[in-house]
PDB file of C-alpha atoms and ligand atoms in Angstrom:
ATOM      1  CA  UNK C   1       4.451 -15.300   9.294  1.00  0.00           C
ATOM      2  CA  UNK C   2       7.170 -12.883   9.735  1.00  0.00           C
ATOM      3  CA  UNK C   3       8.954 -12.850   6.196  1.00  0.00           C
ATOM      4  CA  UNK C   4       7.674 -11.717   2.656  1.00  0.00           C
ATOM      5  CA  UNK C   5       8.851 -11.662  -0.962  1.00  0.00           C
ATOM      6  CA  UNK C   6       6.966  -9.171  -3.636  1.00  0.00           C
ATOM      7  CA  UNK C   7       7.669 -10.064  -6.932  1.00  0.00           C
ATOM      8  CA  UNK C   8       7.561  -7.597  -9.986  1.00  0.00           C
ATOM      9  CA  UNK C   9       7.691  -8.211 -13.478  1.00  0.00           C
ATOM     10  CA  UNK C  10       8.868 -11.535 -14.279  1.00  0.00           C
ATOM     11  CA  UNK C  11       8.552 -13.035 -10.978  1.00  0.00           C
ATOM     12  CA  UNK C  12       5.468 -14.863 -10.124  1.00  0.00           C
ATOM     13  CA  UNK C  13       6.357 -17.606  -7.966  1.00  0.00           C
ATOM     14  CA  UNK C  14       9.777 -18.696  -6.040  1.00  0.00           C
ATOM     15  CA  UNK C  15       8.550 -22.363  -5.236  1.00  0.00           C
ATOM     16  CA  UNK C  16       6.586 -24.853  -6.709  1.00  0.00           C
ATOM     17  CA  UNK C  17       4.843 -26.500  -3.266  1.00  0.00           C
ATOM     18  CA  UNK C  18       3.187 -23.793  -1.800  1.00  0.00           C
ATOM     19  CA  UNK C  19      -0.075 -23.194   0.093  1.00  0.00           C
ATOM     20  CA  UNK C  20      -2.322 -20.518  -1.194  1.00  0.00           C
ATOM     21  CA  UNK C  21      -4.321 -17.425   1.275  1.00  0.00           C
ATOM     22  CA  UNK C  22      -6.893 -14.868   0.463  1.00  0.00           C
ATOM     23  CA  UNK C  23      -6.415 -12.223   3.086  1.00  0.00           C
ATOM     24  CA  UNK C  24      -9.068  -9.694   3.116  1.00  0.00           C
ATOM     25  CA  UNK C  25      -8.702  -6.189   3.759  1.00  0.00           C
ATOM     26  CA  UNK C  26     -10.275  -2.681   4.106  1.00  0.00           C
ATOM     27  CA  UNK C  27      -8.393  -2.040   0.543  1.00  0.00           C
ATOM     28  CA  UNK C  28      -9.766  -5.315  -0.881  1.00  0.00           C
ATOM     29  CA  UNK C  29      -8.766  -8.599  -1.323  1.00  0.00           C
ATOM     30  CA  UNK C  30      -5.006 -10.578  -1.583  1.00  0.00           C
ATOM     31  CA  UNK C  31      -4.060 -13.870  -2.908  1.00  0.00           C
ATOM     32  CA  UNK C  32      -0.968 -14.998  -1.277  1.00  0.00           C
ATOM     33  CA  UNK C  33       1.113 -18.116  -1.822  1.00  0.00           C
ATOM     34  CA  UNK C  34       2.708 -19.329   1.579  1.00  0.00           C
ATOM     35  CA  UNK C  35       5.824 -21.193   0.476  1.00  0.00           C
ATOM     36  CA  UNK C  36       7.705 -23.173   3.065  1.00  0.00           C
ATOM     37  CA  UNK C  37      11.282 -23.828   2.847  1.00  0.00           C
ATOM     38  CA  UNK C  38      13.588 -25.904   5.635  1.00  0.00           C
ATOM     39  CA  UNK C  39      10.471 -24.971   8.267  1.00  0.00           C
ATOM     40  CA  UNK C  40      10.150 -21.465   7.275  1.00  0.00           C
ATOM     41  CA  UNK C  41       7.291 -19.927   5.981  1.00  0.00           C
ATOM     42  CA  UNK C  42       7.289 -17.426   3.585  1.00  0.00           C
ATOM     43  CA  UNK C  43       4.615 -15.023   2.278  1.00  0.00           C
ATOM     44  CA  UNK C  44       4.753 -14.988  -1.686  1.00  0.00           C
ATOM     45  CA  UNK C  45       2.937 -11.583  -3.781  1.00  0.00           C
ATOM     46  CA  UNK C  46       2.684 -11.135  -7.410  1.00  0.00           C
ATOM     47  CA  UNK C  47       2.652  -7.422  -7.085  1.00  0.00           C
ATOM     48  CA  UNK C  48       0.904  -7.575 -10.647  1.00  0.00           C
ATOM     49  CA  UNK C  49      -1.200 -10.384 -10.224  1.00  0.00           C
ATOM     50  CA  UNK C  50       0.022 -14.429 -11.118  1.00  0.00           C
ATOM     51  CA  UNK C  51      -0.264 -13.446 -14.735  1.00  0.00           C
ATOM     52  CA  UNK C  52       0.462  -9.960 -14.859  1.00  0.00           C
ATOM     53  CA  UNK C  53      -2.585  -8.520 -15.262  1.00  0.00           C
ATOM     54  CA  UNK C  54      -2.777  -5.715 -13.339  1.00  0.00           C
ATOM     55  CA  UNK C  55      -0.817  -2.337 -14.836  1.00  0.00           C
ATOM     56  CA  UNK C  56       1.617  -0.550 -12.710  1.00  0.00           C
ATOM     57  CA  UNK C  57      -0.944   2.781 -11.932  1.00  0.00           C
ATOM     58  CA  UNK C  58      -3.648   0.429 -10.856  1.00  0.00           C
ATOM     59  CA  UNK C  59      -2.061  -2.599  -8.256  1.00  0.00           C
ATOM     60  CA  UNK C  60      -3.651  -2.508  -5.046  1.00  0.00           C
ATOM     61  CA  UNK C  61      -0.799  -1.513  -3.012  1.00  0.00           C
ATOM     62  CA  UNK C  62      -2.565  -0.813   0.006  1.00  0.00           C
ATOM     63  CA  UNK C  63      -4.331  -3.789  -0.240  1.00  0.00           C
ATOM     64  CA  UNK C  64      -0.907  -5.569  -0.846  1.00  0.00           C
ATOM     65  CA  UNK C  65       0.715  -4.324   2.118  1.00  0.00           C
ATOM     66  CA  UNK C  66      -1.889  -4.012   4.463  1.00  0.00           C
ATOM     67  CA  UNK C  67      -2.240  -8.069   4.147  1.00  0.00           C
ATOM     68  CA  UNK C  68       1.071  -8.631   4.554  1.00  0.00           C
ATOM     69  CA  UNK C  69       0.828  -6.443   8.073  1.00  0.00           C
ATOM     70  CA  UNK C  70      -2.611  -8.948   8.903  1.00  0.00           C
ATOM     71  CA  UNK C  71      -0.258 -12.438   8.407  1.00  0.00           C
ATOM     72  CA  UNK C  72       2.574 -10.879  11.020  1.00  0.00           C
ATOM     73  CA  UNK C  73       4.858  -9.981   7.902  1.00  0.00           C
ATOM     74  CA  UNK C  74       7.945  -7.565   9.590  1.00  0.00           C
ATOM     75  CA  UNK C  75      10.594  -8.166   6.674  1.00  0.00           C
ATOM     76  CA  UNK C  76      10.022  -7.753   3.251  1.00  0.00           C
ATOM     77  CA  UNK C  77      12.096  -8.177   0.215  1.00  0.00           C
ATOM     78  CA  UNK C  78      10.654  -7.188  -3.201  1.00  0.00           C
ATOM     79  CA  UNK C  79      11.707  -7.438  -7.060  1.00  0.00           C
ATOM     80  CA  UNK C  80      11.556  -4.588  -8.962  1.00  0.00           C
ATOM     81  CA  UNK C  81      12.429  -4.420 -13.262  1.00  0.00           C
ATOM     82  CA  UNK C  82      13.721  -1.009 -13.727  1.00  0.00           C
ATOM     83  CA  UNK C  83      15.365   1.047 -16.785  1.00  0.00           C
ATOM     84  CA  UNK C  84      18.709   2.144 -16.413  1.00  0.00           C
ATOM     85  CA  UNK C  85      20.384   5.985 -16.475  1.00  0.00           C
ATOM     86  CA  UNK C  86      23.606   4.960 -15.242  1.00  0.00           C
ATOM     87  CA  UNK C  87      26.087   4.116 -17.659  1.00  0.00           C
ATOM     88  CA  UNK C  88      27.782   1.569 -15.102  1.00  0.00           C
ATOM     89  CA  UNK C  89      24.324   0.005 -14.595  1.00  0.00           C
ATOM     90  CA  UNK C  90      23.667  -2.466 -17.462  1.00  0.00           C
ATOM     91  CA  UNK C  91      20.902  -4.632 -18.733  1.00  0.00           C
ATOM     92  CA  UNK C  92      20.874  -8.304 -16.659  1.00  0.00           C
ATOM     93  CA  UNK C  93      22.608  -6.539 -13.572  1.00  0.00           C
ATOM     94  CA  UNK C  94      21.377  -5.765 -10.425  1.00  0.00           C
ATOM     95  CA  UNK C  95      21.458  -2.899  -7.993  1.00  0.00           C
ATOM     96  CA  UNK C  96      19.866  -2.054  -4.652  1.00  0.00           C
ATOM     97  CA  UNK C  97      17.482   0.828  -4.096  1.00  0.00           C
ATOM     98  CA  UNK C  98      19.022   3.023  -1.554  1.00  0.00           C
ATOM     99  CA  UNK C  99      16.125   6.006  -1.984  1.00  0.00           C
ATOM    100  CA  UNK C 100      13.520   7.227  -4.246  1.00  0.00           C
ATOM    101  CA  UNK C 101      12.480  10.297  -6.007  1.00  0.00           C
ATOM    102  CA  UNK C 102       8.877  10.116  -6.506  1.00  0.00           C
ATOM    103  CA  UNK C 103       7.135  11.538 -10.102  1.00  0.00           C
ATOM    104  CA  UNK C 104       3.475   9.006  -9.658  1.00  0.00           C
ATOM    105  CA  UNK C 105       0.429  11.221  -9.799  1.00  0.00           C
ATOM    106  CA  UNK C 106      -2.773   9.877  -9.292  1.00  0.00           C
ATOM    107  CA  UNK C 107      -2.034   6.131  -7.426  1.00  0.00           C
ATOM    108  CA  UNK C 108      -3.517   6.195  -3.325  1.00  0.00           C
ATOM    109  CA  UNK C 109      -0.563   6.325  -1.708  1.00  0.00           C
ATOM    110  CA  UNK C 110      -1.000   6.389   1.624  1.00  0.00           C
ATOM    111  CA  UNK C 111      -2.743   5.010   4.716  1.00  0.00           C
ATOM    112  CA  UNK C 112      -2.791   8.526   6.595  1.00  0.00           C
ATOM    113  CA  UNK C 113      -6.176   9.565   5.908  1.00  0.00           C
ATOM    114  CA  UNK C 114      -6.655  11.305   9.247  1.00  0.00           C
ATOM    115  CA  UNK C 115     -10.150   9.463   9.303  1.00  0.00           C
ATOM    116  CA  UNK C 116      -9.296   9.622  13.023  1.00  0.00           C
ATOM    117  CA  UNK C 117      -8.304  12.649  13.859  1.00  0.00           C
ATOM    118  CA  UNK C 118      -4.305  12.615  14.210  1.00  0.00           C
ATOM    119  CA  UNK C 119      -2.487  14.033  11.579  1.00  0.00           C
ATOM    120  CA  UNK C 120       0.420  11.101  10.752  1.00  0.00           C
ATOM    121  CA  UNK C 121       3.960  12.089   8.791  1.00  0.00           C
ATOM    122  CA  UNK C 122       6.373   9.322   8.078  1.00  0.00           C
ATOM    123  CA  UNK C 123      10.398   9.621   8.336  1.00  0.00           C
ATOM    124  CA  UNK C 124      11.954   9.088   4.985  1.00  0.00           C
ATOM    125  CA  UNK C 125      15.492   9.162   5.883  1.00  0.00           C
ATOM    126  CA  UNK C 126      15.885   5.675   5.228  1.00  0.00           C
ATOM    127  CA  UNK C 127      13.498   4.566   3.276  1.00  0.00           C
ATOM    128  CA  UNK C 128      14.521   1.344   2.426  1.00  0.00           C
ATOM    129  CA  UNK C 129      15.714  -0.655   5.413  1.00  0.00           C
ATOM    130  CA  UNK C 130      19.205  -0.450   6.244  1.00  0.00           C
ATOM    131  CA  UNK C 131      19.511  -3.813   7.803  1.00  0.00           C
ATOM    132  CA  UNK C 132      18.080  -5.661   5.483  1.00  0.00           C
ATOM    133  CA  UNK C 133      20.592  -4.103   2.945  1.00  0.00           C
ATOM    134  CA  UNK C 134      23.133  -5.021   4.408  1.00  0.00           C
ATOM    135  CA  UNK C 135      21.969  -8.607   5.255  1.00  0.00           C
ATOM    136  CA  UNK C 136      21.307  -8.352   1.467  1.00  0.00           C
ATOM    137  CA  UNK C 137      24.748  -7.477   0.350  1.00  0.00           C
ATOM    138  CA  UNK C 138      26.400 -10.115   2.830  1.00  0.00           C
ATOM    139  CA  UNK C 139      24.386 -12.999   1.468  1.00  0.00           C
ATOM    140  CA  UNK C 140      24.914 -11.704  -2.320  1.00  0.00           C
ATOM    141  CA  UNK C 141      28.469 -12.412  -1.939  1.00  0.00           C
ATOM    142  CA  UNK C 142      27.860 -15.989  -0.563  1.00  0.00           C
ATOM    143  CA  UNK C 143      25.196 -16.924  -3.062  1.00  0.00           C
ATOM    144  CA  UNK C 144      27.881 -16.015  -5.896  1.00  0.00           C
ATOM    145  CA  UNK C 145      25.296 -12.552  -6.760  1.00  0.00           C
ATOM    146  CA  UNK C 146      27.344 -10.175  -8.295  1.00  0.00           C
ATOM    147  CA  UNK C 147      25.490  -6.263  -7.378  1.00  0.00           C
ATOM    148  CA  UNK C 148      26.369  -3.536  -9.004  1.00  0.00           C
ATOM    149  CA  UNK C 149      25.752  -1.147  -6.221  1.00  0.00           C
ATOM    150  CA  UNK C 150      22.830   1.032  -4.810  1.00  0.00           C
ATOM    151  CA  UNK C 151      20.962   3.138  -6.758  1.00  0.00           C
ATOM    152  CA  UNK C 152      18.524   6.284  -6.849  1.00  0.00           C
ATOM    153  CA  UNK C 153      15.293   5.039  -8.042  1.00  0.00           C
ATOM    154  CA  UNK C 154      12.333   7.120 -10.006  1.00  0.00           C
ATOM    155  CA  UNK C 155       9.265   6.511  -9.912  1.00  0.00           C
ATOM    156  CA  UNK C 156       6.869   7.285 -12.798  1.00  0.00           C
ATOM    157  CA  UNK C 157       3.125   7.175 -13.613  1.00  0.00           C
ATOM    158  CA  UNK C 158       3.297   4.727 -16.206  1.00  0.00           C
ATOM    159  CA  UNK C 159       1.942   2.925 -18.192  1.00  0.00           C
ATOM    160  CA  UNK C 160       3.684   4.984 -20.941  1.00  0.00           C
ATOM    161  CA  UNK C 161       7.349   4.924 -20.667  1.00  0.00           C
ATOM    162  CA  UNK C 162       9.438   7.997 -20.131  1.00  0.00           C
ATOM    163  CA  UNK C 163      10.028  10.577 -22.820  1.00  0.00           C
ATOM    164  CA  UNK C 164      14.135  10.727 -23.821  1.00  0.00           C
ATOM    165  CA  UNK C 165      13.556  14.728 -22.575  1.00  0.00           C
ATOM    166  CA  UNK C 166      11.972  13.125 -19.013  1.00  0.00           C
ATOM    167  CA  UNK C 167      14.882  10.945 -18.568  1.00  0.00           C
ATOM    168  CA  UNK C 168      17.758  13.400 -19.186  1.00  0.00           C
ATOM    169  CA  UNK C 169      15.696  15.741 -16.251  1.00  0.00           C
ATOM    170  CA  UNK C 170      15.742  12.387 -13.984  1.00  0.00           C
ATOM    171  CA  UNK C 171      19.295  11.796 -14.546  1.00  0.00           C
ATOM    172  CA  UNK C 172      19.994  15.421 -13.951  1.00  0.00           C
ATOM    173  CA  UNK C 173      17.966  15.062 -10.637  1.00  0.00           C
ATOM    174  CA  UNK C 174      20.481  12.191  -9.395  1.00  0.00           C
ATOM    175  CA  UNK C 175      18.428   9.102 -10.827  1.00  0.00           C
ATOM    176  CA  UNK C 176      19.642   5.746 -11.613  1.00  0.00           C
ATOM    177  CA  UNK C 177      17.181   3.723 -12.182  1.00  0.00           C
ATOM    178  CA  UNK C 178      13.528   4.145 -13.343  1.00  0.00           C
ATOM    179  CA  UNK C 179      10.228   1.737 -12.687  1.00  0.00           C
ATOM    180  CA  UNK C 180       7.088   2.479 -12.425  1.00  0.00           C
ATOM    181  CA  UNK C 181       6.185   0.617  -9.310  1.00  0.00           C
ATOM    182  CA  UNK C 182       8.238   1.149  -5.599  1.00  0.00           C
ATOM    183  CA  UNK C 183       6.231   3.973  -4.540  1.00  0.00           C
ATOM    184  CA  UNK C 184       4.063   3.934  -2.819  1.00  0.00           C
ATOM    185  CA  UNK C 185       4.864   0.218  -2.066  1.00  0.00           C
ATOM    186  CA  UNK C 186       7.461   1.601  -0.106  1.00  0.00           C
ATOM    187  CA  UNK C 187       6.151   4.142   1.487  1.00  0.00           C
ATOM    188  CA  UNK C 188       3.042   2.143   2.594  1.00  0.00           C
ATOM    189  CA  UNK C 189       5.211  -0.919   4.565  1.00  0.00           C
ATOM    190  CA  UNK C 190       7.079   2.301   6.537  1.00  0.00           C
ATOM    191  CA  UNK C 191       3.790   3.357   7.353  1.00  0.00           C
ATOM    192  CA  UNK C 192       2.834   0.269   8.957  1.00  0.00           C
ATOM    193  CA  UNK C 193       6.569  -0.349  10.411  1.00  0.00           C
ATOM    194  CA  UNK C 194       7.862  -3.147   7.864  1.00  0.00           C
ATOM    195  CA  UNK C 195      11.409  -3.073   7.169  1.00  0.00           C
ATOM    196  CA  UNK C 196      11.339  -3.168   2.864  1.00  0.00           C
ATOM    197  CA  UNK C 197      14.059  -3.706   0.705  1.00  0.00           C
ATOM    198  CA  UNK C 198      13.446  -3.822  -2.921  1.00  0.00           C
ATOM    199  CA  UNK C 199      16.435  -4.935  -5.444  1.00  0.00           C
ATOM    200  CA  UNK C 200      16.483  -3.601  -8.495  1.00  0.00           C
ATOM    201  CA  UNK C 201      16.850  -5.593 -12.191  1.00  0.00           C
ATOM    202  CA  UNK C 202      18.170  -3.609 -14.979  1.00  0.00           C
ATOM    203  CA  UNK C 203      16.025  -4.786 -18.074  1.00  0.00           C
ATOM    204  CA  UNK C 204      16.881  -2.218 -20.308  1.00  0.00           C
ATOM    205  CA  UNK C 205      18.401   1.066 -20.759  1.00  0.00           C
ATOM    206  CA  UNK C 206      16.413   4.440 -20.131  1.00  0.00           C
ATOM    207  CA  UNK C 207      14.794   6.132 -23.185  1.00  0.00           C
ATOM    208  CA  UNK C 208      17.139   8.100 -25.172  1.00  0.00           C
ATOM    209  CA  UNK C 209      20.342   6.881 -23.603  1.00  0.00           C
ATOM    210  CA  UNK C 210      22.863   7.358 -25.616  1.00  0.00           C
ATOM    211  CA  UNK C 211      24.016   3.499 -24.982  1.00  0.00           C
ATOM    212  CA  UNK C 212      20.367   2.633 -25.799  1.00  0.00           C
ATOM    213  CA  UNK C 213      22.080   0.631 -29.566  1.00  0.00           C
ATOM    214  CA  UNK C 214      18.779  -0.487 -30.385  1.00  0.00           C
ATOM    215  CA  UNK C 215      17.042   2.742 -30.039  1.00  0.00           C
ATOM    216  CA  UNK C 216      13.923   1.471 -28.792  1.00  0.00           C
ATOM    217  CA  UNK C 217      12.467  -0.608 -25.579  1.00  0.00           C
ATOM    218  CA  UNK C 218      11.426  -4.370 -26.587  1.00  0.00           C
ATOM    219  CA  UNK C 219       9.054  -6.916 -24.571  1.00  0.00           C
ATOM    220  CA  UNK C 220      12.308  -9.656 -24.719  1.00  0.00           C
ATOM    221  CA  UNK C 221      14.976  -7.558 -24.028  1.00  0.00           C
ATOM    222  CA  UNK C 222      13.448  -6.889 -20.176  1.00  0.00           C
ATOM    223  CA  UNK C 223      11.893 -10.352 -19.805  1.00  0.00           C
ATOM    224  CA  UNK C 224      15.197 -11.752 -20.893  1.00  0.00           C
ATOM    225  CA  UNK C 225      17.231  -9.384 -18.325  1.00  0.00           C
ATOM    226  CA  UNK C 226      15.097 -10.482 -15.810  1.00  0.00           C
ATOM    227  CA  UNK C 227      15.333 -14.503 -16.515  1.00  0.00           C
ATOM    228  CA  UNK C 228      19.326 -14.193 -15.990  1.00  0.00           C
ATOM    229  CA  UNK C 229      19.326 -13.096 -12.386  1.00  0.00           C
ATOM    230  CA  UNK C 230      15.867 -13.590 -11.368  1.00  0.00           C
ATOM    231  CA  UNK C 231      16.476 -16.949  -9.760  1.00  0.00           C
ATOM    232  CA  UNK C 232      19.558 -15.880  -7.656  1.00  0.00           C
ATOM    233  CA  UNK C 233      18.193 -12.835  -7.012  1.00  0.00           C
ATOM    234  CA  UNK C 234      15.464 -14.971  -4.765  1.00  0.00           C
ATOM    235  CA  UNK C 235      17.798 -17.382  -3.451  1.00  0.00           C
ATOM    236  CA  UNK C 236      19.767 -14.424  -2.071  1.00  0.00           C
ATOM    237  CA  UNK C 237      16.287 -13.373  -0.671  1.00  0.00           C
ATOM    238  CA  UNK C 238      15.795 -16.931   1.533  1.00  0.00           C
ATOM    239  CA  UNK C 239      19.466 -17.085   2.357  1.00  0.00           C
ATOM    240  CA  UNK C 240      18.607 -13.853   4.425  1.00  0.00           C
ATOM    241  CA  UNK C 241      15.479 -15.785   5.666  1.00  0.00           C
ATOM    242  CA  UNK C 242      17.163 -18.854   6.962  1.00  0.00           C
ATOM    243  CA  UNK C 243      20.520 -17.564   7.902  1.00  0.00           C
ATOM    244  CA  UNK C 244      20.109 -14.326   9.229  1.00  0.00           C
ATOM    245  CA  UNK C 245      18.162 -14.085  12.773  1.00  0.00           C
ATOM    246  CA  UNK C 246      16.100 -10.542  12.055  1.00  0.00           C
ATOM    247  CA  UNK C 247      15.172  -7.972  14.422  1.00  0.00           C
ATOM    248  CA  UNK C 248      13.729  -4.563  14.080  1.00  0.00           C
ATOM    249  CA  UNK C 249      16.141  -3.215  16.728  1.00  0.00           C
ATOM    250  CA  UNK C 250      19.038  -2.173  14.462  1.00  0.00           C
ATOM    251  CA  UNK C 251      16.820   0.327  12.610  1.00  0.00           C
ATOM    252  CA  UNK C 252      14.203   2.999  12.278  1.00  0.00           C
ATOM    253  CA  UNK C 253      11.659   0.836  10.754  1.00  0.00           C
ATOM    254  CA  UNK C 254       9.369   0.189  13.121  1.00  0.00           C
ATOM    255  CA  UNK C 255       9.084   4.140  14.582  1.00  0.00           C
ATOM    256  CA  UNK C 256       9.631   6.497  11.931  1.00  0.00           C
ATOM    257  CA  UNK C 257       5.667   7.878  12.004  1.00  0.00           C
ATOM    258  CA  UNK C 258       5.048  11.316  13.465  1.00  0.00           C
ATOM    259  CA  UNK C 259       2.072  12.299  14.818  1.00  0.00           C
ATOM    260  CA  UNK C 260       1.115  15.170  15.517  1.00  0.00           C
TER     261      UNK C 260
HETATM  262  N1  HPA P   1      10.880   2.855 -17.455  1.00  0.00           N
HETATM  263  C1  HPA P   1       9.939   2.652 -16.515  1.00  0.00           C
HETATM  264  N2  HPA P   1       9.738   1.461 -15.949  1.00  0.00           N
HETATM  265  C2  HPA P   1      10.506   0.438 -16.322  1.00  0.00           C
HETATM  266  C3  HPA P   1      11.503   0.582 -17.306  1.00  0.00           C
HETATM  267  C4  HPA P   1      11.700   1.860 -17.915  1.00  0.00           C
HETATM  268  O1  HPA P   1      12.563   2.056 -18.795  1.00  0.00           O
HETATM  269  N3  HPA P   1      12.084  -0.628 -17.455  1.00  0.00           N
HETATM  270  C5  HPA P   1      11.451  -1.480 -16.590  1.00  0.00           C
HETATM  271  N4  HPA P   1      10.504  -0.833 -15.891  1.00  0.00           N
END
């Protein structure tokens, strides 16, 4: 199975007849939900677990993405609920991560333990596939999805959320948007040569924004972002599936380790 989505907060499932797997790994165990839609199967992850259970510092993202790699999986697109420190980029809208900036601090984060001897770097020019962004974009527009363009992403420890001081630093650092989740996730599928998109839903602004009316972060404010776009947000992601014929030859993907 060549095709994945992850969801993230808010999205547990994309389809109600599915097929469920538990892969086992070196990093521990995975249920997956194999969905299949016109022929196509497609790999199904609650990054958090089916009811949320599992806090942002402690998912299993090796585990996650390591049995993704066992099923075949070479494309992935993921959810992601992120705070915004853009002033164009408002609750309910969406935006596409184009890079990181990466503030986690105690999460395992890679897969290059040098257990054997070679010393392994990855390539983060592009960290999030450029083909699958624009494959992303292109079906957007046919699905009716409006985006409101790529953003910077910051990643933070969690499960606190940022300080109002911490987010003017982020901004001033060239962030957008701010989860708590995309690294390592996407570190970890370059690692093993997945091309990784994750799309970004703004659920609420950043702490301390100045547009921030209500002054604090509330529970139904981000599940209620998430509910408006959540569903076409996932179409988008299976339009790509069925329409788009996918290859890793149109970019780095697949080689961007370095060993040395
Ligand atoms: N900060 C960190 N993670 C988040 C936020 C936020 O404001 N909103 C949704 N995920």
């Amino acid at each position: 199975m060549e095709k994945a989505i992850i969801g993230g907060t808010g999205v547990y499932d994309v389809a109600e007849k599915v097929s469920q797997k538990t892969i086992n790994t070196k990093y521990g165990k995975v249920d997956i939900d194999v969905v299949t839609i016109e022929g196509e199967n497609v790999a199904f992850l609650a990054r958090h677990g089916k009811g949320h259970g599992v806090p942002p510092h402690l998912v299993n993202y090796r585990a996650n993405i390591m049995a993704l790699k066992h099923i075949g999986v070479k494309y992935i697109y993921a959810t992601a609920a992120v705070g915004s420190l853009n002033e164009n980029y408002a609750p309910g809208e969406v935006v596409v991560l184009k890079d990181f900036i990466d503030f986690t601090k105690v999460r395992p984060f890679t897969f290059f333990e040098g257990e054997d001897g070679v010393v392994r770097h990855v390539d983060m020019s592009d960290p999030y596939c450029s083909n699958l962004r624009e494959k992303f974009y292109k079906a957007a527009q046919k699905e009716g999805l409006s985006i409101k363009g790529d953003a910077v992403y910051v990643c933070t420890e969690g499960p606190r959320f940022e300080t109002a001081s911490e987010i003017k630093a982020y901004k001033m650092l060239g962030a957008d948007v701010v989860g708590m989740t995309n690294v390592p996730e996407v570190v970890l599928a370059k690692e093993l040569g997945i091309c990784y998109v994750a799309v970004g839903i703004v659920t609420n602004w950043a702490t301390g924004m100045a547009v921030n009316s209500k002054g604090h972060i509330s529970l139904r404010e981000i599940t209620s972002a998430i509910e408006v776009n959540k569903e076409k947000v996932i179409k988008t992601f299976i339009r790509v599936f069925l329409e788009e014929k996918l290859d890793q030859d149109h970019c780095h993907c697949s080689n961007s380790v370095i060993e040395l």
